[in-house]
mmCIF file of C-alpha atoms and ligand atoms in Angstrom:
data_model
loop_
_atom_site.group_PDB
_atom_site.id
_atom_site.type_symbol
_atom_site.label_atom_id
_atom_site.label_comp_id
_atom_site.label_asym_id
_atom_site.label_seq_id
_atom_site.Cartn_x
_atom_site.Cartn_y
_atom_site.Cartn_z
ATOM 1 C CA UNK A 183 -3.814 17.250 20.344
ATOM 2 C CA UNK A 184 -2.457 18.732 17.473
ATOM 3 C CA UNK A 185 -3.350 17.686 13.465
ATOM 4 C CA UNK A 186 -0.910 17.695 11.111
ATOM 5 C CA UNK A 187 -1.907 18.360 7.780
ATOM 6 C CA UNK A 188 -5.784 18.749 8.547
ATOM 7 C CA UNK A 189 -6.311 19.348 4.721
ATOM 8 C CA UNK A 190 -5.280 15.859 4.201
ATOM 9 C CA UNK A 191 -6.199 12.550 5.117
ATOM 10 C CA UNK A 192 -3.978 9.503 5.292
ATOM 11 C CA UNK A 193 -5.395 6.103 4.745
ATOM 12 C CA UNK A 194 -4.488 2.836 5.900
ATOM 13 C CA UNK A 195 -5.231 -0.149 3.816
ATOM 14 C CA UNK A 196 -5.910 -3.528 6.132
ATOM 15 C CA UNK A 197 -6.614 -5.593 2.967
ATOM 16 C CA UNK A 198 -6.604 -9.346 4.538
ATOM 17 C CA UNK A 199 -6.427 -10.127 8.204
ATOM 18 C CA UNK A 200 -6.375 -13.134 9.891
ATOM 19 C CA UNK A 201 -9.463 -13.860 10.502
ATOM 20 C CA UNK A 202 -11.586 -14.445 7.349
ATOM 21 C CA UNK A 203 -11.292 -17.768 5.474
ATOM 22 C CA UNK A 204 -10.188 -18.085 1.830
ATOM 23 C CA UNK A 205 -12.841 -20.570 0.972
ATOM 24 C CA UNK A 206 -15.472 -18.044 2.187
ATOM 25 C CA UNK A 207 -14.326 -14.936 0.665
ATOM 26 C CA UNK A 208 -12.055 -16.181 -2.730
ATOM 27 C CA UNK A 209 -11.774 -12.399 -3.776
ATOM 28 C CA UNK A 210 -9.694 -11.831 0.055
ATOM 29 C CA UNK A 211 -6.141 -11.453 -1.176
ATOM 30 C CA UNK A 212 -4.241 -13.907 0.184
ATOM 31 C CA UNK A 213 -1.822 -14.671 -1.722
ATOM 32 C CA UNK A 214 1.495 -12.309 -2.287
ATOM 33 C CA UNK A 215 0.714 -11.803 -5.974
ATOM 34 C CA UNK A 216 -2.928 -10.926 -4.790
ATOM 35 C CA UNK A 217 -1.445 -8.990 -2.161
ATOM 36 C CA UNK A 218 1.198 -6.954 -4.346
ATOM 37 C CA UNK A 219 -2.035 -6.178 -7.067
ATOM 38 C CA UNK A 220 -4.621 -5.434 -3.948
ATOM 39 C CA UNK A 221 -1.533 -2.619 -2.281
ATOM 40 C CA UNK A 222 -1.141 -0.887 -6.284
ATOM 41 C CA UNK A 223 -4.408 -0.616 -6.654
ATOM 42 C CA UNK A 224 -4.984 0.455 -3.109
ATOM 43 C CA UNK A 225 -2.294 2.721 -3.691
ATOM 44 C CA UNK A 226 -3.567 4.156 -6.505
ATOM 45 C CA UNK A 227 -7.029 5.147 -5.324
ATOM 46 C CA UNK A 228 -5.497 6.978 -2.716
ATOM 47 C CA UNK A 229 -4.064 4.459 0.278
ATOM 48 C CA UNK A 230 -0.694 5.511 1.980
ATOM 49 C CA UNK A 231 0.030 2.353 4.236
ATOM 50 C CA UNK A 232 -0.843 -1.110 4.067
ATOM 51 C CA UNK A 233 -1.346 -2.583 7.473
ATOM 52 C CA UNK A 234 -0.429 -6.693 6.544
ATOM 53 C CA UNK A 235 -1.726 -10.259 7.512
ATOM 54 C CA UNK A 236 -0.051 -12.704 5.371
ATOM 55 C CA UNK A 237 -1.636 -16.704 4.613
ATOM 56 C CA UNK A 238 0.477 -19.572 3.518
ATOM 57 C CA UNK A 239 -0.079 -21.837 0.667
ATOM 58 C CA UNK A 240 -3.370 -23.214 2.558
ATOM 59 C CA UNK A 241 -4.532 -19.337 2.425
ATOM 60 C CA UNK A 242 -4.505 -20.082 6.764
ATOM 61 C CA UNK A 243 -2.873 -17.179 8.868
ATOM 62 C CA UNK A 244 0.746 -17.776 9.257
ATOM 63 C CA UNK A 245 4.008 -15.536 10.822
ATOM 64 C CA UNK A 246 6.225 -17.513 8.673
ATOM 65 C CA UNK A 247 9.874 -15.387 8.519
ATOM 66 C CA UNK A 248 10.646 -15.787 4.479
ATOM 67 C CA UNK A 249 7.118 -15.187 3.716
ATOM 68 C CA UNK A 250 7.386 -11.941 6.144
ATOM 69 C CA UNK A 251 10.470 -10.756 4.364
ATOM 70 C CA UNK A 252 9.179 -11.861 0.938
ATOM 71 C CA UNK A 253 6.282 -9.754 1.502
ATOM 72 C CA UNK A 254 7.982 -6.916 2.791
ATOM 73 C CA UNK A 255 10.046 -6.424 -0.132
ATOM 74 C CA UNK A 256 7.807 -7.334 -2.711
ATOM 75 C CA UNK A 257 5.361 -4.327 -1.400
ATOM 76 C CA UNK A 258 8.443 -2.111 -1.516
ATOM 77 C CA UNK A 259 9.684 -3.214 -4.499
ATOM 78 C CA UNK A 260 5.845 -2.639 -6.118
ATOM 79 C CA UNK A 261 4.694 0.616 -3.939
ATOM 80 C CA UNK A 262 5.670 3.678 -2.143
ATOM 81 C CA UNK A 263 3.362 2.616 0.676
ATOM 82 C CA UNK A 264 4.503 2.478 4.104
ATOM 83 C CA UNK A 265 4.677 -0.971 4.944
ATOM 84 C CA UNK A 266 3.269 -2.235 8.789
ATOM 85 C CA UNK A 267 3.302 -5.838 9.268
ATOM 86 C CA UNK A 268 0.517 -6.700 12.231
ATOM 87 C CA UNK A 269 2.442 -8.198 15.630
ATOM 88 C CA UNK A 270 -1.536 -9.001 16.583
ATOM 89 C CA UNK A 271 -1.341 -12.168 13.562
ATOM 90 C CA UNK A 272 -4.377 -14.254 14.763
ATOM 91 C CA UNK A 273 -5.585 -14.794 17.957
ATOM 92 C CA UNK A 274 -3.521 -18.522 18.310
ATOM 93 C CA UNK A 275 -0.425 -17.429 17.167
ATOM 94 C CA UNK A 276 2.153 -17.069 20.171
ATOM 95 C CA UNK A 277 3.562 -13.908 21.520
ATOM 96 C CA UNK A 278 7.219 -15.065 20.966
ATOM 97 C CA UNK A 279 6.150 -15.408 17.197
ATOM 98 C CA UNK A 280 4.540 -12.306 17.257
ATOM 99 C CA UNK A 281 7.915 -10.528 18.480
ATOM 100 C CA UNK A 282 9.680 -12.373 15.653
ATOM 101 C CA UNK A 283 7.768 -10.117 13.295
ATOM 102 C CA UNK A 284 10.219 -7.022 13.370
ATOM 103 C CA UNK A 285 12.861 -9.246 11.622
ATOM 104 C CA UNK A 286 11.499 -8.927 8.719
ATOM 105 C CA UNK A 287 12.117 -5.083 8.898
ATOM 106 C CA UNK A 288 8.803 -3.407 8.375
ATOM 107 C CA UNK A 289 8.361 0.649 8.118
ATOM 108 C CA UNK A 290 5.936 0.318 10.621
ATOM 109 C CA UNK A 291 4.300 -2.685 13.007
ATOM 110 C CA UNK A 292 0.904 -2.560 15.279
ATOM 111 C CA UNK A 293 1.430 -2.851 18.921
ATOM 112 C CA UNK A 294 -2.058 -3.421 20.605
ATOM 113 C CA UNK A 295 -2.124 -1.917 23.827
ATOM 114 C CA UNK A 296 -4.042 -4.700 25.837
ATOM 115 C CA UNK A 297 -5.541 -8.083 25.828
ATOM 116 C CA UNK A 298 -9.510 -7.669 24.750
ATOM 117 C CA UNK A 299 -11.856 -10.028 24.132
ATOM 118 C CA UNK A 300 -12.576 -10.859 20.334
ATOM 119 C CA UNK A 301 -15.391 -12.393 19.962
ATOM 120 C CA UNK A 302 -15.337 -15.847 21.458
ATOM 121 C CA UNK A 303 -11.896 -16.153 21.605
ATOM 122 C CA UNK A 304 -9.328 -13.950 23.373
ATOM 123 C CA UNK A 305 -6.751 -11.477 21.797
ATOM 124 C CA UNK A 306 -4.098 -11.816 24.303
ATOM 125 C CA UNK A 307 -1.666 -8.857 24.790
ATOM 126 C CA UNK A 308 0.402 -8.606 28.433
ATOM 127 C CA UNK A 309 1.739 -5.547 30.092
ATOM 128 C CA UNK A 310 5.267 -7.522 29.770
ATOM 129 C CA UNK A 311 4.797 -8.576 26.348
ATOM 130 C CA UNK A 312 3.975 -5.237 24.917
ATOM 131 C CA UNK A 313 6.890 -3.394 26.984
ATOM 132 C CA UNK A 314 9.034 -5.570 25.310
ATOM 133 C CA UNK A 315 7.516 -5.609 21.973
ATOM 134 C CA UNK A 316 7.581 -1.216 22.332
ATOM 135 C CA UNK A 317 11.761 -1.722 23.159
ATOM 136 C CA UNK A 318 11.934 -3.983 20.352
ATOM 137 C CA UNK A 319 10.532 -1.561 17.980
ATOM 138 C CA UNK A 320 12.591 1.272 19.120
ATOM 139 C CA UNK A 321 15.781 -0.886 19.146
ATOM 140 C CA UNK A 322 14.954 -2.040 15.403
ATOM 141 C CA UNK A 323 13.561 1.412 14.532
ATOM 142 C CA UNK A 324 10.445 0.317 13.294
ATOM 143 C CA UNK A 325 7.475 2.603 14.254
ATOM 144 C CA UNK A 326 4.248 1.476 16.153
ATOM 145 C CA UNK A 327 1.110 1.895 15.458
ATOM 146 C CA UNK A 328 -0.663 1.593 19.031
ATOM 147 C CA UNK A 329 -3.813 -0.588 18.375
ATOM 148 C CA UNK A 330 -6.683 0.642 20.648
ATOM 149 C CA UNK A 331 -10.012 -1.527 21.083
ATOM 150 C CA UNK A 332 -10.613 -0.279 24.398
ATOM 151 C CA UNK A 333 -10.680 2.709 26.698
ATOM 152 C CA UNK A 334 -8.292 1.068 28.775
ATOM 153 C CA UNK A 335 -5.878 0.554 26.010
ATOM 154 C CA UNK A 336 -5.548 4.171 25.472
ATOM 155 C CA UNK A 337 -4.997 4.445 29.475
ATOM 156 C CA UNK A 338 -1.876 1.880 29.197
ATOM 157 C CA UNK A 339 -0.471 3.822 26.243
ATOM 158 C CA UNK A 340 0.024 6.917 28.526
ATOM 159 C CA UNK A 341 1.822 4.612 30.620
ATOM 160 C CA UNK A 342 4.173 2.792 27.967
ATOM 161 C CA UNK A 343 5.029 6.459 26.623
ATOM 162 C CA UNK A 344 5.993 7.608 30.746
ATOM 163 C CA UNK A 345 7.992 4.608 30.806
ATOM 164 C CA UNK A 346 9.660 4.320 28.019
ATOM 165 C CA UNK A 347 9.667 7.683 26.255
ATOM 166 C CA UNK A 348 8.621 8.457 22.528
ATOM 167 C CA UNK A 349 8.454 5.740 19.669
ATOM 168 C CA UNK A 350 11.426 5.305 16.710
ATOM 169 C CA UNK A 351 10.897 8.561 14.956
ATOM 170 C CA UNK A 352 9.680 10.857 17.657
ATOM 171 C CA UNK A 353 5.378 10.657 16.385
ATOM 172 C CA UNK A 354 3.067 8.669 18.538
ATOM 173 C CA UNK A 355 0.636 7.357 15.380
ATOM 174 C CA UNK A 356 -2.641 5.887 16.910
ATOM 175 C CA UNK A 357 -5.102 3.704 15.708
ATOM 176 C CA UNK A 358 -8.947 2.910 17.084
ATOM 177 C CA UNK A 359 -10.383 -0.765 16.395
ATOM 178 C CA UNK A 360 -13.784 -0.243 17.340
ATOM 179 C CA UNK A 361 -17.068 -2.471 17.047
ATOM 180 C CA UNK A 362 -15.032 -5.985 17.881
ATOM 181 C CA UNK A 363 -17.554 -8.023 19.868
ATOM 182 C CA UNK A 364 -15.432 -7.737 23.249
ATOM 183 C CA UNK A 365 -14.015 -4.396 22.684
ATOM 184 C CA UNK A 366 -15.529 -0.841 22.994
ATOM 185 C CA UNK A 367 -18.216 -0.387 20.245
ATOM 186 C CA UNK A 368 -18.195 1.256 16.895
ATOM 187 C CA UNK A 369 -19.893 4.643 17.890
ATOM 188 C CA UNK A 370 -19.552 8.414 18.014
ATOM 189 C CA UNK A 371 -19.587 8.381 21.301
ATOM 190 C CA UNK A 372 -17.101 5.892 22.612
ATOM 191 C CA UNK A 373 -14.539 7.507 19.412
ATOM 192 C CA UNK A 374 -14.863 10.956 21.350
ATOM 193 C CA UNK A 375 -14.184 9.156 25.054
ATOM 194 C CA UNK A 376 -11.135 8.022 23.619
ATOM 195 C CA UNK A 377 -9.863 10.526 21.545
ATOM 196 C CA UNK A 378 -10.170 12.755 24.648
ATOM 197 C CA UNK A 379 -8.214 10.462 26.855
ATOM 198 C CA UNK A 380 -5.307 10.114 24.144
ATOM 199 C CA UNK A 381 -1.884 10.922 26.020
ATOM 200 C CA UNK A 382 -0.530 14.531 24.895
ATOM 201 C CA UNK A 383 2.315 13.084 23.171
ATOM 202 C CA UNK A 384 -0.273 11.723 20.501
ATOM 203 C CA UNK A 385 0.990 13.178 17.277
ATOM 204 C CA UNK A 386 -2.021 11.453 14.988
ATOM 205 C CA UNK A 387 -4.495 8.919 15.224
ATOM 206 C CA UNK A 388 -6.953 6.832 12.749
ATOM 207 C CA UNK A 389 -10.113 4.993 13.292
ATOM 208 C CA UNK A 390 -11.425 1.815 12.097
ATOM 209 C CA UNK A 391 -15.101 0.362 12.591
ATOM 210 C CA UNK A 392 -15.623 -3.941 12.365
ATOM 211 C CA UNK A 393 -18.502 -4.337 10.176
ATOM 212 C CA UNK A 394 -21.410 -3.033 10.304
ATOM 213 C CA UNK A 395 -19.804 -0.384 12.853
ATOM 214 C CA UNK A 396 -17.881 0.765 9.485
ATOM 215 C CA UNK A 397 -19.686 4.083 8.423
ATOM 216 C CA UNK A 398 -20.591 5.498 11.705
ATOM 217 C CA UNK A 399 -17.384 5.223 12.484
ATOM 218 C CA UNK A 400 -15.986 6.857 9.722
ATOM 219 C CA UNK A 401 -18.143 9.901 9.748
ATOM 220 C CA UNK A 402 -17.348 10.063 13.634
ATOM 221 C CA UNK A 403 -13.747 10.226 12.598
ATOM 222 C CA UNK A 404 -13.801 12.564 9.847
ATOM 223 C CA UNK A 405 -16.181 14.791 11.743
ATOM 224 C CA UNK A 406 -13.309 15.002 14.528
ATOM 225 C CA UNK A 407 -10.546 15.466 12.061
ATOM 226 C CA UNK A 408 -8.699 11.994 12.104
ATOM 227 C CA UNK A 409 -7.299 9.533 9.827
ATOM 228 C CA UNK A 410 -9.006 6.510 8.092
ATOM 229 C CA UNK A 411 -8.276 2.795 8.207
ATOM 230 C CA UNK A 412 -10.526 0.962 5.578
ATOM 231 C CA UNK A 413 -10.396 -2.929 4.338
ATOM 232 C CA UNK A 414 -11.391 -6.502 3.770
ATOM 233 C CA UNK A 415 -9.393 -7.196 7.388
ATOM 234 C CA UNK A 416 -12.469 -4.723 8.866
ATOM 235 C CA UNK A 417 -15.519 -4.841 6.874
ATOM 236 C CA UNK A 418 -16.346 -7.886 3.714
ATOM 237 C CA UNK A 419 -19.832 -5.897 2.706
ATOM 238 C CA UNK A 420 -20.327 -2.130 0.959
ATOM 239 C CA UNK A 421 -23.941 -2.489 2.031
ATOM 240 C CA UNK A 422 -26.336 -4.970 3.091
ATOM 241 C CA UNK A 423 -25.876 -7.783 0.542
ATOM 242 C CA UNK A 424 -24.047 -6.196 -1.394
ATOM 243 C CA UNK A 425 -20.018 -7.934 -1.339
ATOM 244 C CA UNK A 426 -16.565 -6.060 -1.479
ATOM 245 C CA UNK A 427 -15.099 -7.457 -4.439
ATOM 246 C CA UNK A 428 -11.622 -5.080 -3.922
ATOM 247 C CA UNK A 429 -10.147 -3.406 -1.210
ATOM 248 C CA UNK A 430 -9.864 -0.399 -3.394
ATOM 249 C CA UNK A 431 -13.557 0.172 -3.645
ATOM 250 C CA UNK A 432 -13.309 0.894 0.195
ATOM 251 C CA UNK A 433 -10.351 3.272 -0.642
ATOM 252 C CA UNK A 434 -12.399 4.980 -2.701
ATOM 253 C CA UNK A 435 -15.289 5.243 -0.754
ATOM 254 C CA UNK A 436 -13.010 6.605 2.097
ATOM 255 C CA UNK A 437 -11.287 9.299 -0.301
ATOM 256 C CA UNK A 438 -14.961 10.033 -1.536
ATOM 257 C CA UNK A 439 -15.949 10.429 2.042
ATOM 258 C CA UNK A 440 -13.196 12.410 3.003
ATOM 259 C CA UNK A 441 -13.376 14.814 0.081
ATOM 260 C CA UNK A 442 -17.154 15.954 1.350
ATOM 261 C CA UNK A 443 -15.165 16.560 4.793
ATOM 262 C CA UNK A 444 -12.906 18.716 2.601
ATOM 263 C CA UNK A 445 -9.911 16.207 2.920
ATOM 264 C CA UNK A 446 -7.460 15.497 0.146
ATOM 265 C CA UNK A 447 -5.835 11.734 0.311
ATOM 266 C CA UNK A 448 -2.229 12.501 1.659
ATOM 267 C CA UNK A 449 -0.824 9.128 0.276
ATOM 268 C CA UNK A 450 2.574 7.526 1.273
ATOM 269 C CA UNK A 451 4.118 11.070 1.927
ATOM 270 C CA UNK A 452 1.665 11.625 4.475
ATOM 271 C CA UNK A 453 2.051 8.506 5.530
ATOM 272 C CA UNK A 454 5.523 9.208 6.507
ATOM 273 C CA UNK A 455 5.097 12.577 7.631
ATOM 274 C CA UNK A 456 2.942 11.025 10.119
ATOM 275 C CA UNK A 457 4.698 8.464 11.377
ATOM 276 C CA UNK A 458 8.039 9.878 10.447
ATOM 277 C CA UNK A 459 9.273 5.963 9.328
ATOM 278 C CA UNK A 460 12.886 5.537 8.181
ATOM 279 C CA UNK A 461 13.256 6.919 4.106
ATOM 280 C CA UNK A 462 12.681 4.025 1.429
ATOM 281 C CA UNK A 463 15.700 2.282 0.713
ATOM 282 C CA UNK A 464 15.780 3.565 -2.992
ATOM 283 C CA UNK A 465 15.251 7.553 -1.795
ATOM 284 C CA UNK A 466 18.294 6.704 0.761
ATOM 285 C CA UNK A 467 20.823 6.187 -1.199
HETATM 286 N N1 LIG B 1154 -6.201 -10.481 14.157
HETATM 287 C C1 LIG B 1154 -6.419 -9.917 15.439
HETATM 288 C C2 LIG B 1154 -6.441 -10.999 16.477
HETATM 289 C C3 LIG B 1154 -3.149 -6.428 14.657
HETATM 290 O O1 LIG B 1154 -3.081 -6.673 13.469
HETATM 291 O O2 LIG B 1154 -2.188 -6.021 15.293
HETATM 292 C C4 LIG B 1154 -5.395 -8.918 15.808
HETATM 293 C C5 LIG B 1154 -5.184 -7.816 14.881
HETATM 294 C C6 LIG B 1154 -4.423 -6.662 15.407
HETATM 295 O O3 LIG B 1154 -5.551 -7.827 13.717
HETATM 296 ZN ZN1 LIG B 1155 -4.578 -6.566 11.915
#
């Protein structure tokens, strides 16, 4: 599979997720005007996408539409990143929510590529719904990001892509969740299983390890010449003990990483060389 760019590293910023509470972590930005601060700061340490979760006024999960919108413009009005709203939301949202998503016109959107176990509950994703989740995204022009947490999730990509041909933009842009109780686990080992099994049309790819799973994962992946995804959605702890009190300090440690690998942070131009999203609306017209 070829690298583009393997001088430079993009990396993804998953700043809040779904499924950490407010009242447990205050410094998790929920909020938009934590979120807008969070993605400029994340931004300026070296992030080139923002892979979003938004709350509502409770700080719970939501897919509410204006807030979608609202958030999507606010980050573009406020950053250069490339903007991908999750389609995954929390494990009890409903898939016909979860389609809704792409109205709100993101750069970019995750697609998982299977149901997997999370934990105790189940993150449900059916061969139907994500065929017609892919078509949406191509119709809309939005590009995926395939979401991997198992083997077999890179097995049905390979099967999307022969049935429905390349992505909005012509890159297929992967990205490994590993370490989720349920899905494969956060090691060398399983990263280099499924980075050998990605279909040839695989342009680029990123990995991410849950918790503790975190910095094996990301020396497995900058060993093997791949992209980053770092955040609060992934990881709440720098150490043992010791909190995350910004998403940029796990920015930073990524760029820091990545420099001893000899990788410069690419930033949102990498970020759409990758992924090869639609231009910003302001370098458009
Ligand atoms: N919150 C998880 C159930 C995605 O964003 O697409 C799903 C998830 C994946 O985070
Ligand atoms: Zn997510």
């Amino acid at each position: 599979m070829p690298t583009t760019s393997p001088d430079q590293i993009l990396i993804t910023v998953a700043p809040t997720g779904a499924e950490t509470a407010k009242a447990d972590c205050p410094q998790l930005p929920t909020t938009l005007e934590e979120l807008v601060e969070t993605a400029c700061e994340c931004e300026a340490a070296g992030a080139g996408m923002i892979h979003v979760h938004i709350r509502d006024a409770d700080h719970r999960p939501t897919l509410d539409q204006t807030r979608l919108h609202d958030t999507v413009q606010a980050l573009r009005e406020s950053t250069d990143l490339v903007v991908q709203l999750s389609t995954g939301g929390s494990v009890h949202d409903p898939l016909d929510a979860r389609l809704k998503v792409l109205d709100a016109q993101p750069d970019s959107c995750s697609l998982t590529m299977g149901t997997t176990n999370f934990g105790n509950d189940v993150f449900s994703n059916p061969w139907p719904f994500i065929c017609e989740l892919y078509q949406l995204s191509q119709e809309r022009q939005v590009v995926p990001e395939f979401e991997l947490f198992d083997l077999g999730h890179v097995h049905a990509l390979d099967r999307l892509l022969n049935k429905f041909g390349l992505p909005y933009g012509g890159k297929v842009h992967c990205d490994f969740v590993m370490g989720v109780p349920g899905g494969m686990p956060g090691t060398a080992a399983a990263l280099v299983a499924g980075v050998a099994m990605l279909p040839a049309e695989t342009s680029s790819w990123s990995a991410t390890g849950i918790g503790r799973s975190t910095l094996p994962v990301m020396l497995a992946a900058l060993s093997m010449g791949g992209h980053l995804r770092v955040g609060m959605e992934d990881v709440l702890t720098l150490a043992k003990g010791v909190p995350v009190e910004r998403n940029a300090q796990l920015v930073e440690r990524a760029v820091s990483f990545a420099k001893l690998a000899g990788r410069a942070a690419g930033g949102p131009d990498l970020a759409r060389e990758l992924l090869q999203t639609s231009p910003p609306a302001h370098m458009g017209e």
